Coordinates of N, CA and C in Angstrom, one line a residue:
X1 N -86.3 69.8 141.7 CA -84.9 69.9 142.1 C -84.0 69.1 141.1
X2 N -83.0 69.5 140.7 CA -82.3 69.2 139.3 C -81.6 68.0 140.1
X3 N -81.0 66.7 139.0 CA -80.2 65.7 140.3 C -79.3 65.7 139.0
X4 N -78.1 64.7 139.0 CA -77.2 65.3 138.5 C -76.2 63.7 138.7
X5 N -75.9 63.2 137.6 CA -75.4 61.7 137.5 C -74.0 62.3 137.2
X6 N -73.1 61.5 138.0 CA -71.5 61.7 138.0 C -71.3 59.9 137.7
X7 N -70.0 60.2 136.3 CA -69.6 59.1 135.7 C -67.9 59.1 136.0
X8 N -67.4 58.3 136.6 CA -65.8 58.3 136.4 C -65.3 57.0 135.5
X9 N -64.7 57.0 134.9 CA -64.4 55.7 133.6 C -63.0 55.9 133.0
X10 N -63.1 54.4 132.7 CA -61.6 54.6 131.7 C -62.0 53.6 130.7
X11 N -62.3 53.9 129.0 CA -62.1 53.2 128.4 C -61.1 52.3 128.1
X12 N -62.0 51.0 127.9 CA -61.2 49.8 127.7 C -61.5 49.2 126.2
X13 N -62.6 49.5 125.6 CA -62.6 49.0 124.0 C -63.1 50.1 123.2
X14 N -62.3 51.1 122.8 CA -62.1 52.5 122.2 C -63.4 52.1 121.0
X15 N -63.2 51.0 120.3 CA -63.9 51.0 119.1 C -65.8 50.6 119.1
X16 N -65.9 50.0 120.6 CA -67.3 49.9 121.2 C -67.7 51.4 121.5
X17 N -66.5 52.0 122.1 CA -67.1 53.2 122.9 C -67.4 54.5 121.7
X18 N -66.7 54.6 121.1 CA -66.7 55.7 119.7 C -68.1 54.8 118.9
X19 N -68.7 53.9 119.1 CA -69.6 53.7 118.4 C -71.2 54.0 119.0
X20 N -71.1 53.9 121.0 CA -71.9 53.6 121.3 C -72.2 55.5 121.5
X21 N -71.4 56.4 121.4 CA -71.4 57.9 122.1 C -72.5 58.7 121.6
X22 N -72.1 58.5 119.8 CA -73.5 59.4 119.6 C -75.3 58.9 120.0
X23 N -75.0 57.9 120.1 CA -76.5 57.2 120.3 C -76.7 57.2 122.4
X24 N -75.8 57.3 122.9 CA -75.8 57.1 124.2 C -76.3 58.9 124.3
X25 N -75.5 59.8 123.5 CA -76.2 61.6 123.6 C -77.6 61.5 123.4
X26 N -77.8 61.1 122.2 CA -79.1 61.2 121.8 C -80.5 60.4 122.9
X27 N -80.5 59.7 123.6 CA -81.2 58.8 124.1 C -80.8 59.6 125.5
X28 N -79.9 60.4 125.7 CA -79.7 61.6 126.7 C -80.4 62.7 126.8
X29 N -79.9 63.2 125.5 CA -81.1 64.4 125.1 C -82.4 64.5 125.1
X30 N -82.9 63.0 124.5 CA -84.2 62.4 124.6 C -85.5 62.3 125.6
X31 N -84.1 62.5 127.0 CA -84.9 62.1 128.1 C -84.8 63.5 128.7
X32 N -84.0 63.5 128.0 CA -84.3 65.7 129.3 C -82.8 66.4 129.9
X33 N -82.0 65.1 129.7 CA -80.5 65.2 130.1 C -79.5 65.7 129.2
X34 N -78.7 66.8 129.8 CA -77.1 67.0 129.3 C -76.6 66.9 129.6
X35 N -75.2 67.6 129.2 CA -74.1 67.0 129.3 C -73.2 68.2 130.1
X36 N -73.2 68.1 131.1 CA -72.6 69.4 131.8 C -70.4 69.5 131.8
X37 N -70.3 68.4 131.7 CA -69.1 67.9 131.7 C -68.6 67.0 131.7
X38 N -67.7 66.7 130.6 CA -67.4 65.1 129.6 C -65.6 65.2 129.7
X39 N -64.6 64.6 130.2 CA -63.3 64.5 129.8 C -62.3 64.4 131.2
X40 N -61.2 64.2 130.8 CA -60.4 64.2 131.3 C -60.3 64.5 132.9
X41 N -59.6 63.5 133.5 CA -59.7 63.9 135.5 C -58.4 64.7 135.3
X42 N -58.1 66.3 135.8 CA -57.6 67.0 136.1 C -56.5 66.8 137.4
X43 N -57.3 66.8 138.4 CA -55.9 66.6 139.9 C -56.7 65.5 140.5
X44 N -56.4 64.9 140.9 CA -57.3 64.4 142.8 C -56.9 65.3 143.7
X45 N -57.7 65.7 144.4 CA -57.4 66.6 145.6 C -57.4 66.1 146.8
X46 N -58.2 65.0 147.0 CA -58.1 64.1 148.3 C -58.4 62.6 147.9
X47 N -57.9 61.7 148.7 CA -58.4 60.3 149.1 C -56.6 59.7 148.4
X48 N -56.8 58.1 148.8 CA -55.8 57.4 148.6 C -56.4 56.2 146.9
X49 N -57.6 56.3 146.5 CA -58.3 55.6 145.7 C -58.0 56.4 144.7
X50 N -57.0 56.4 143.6 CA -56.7 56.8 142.4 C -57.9 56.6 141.6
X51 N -58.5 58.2 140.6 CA -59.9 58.0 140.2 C -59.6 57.2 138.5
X52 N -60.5 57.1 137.6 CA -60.0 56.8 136.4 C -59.8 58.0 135.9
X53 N -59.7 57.4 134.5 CA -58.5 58.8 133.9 C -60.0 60.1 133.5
X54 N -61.4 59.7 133.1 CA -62.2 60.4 132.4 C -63.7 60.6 133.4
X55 N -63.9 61.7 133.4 CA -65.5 62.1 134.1 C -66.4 62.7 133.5
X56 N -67.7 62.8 134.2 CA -68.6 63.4 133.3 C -69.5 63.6 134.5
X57 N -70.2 64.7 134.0 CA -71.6 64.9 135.2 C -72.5 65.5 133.8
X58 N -74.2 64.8 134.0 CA -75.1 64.6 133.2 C -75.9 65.4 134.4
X59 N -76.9 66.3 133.7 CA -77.7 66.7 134.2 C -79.3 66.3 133.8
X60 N -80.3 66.0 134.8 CA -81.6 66.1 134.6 C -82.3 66.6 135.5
X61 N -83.3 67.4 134.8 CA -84.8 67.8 135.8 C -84.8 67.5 137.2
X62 N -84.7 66.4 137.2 CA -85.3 65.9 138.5 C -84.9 64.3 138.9
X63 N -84.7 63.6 140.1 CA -83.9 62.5 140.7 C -84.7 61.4 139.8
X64 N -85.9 61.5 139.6 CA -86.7 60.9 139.0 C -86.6 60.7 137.5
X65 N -86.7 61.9 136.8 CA -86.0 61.7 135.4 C -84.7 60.8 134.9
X66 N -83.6 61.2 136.1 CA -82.4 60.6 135.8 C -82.5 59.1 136.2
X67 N -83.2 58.5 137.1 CA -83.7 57.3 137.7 C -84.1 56.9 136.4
X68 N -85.4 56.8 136.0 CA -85.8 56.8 134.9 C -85.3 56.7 133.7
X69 N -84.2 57.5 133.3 CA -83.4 57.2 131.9 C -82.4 55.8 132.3
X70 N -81.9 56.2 133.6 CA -80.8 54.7 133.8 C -81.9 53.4 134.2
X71 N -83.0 53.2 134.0 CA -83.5 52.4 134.6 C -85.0 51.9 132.8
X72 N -84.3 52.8 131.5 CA -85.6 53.0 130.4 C -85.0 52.1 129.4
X73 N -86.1 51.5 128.7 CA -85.6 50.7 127.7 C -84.8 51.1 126.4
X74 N -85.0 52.4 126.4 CA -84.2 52.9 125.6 C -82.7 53.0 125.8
X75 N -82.8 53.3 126.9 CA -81.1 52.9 127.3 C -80.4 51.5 128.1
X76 N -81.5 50.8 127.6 CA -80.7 49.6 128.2 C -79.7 48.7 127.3
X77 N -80.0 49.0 126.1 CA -79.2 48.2 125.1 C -77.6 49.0 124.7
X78 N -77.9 50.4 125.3 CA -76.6 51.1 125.1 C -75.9 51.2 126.3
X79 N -76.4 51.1 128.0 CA -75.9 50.6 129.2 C -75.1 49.4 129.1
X80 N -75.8 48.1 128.5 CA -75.0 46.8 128.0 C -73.8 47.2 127.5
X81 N -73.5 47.5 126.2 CA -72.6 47.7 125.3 C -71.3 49.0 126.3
X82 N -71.7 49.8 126.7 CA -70.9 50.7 127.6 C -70.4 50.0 128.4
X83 N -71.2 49.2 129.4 CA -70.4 48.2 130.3 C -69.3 47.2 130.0
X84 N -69.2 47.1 128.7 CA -68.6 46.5 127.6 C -67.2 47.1 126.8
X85 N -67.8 48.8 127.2 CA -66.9 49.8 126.0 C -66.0 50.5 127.7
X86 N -66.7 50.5 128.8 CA -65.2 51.3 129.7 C -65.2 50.2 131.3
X87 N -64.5 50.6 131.9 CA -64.9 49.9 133.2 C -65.3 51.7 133.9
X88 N -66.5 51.8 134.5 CA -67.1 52.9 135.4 C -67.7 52.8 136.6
X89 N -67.7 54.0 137.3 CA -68.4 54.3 138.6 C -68.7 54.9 138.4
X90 N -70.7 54.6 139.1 CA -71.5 56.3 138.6 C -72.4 56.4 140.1
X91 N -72.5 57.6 140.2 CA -73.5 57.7 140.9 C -74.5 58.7 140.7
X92 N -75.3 59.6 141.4 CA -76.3 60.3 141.5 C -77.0 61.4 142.4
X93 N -76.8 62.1 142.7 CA -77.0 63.5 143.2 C -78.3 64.2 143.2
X94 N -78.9 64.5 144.2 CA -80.0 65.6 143.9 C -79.8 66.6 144.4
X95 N -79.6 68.1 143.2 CA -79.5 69.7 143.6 C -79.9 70.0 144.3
X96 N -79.4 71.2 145.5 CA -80.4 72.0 146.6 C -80.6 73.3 145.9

């Protein structure tokens, strides 16, 4: 069952984040994940918690795969520097 990481963010150091993107795809790609959708928040449609300005939903195989890449050493030195490059909220989903 495919699970599926939702990122909402707003960069805060443009010149960390433009450095860390192609290497944050690649270490994406690496693991089994894409990129289903990257940019800009369109409307809010409900709640009173204003979202940030930019989203994204990352796709992988399975709850385990995506567990796995946020949790691999490969991406921990590019997680650091991200936490660094936007302030974000992510979470994680598994497909029916």
């Amino acid at each position: 069952m495919p699970a599926f990481v939702h990122i909402n963010l707003r960069v805060i150091d443009p010149a960390k984040q433009a450095a860390l993107a192609p290497r944050f795809l690649a270490a994406l790609e690496e693991a089994g994940g894409r990129i289903l959708h990257f940019g800009p928040v369109a409307r809010v449609l409900e709640g009173d918690d204003a979202p940030l300005p930019l989203a994204g939903v990352f796709e992988f195989s399975t709850l385990a795969a995506a567990l796995d890449f946020y949790g691999s050493e490969r991406y921990a030195p590019i997680k650091a520097e991200r936490q660094e490059a936007q302030q974000a909220r992510m979470f994680v989903v598994e497909g029916g």
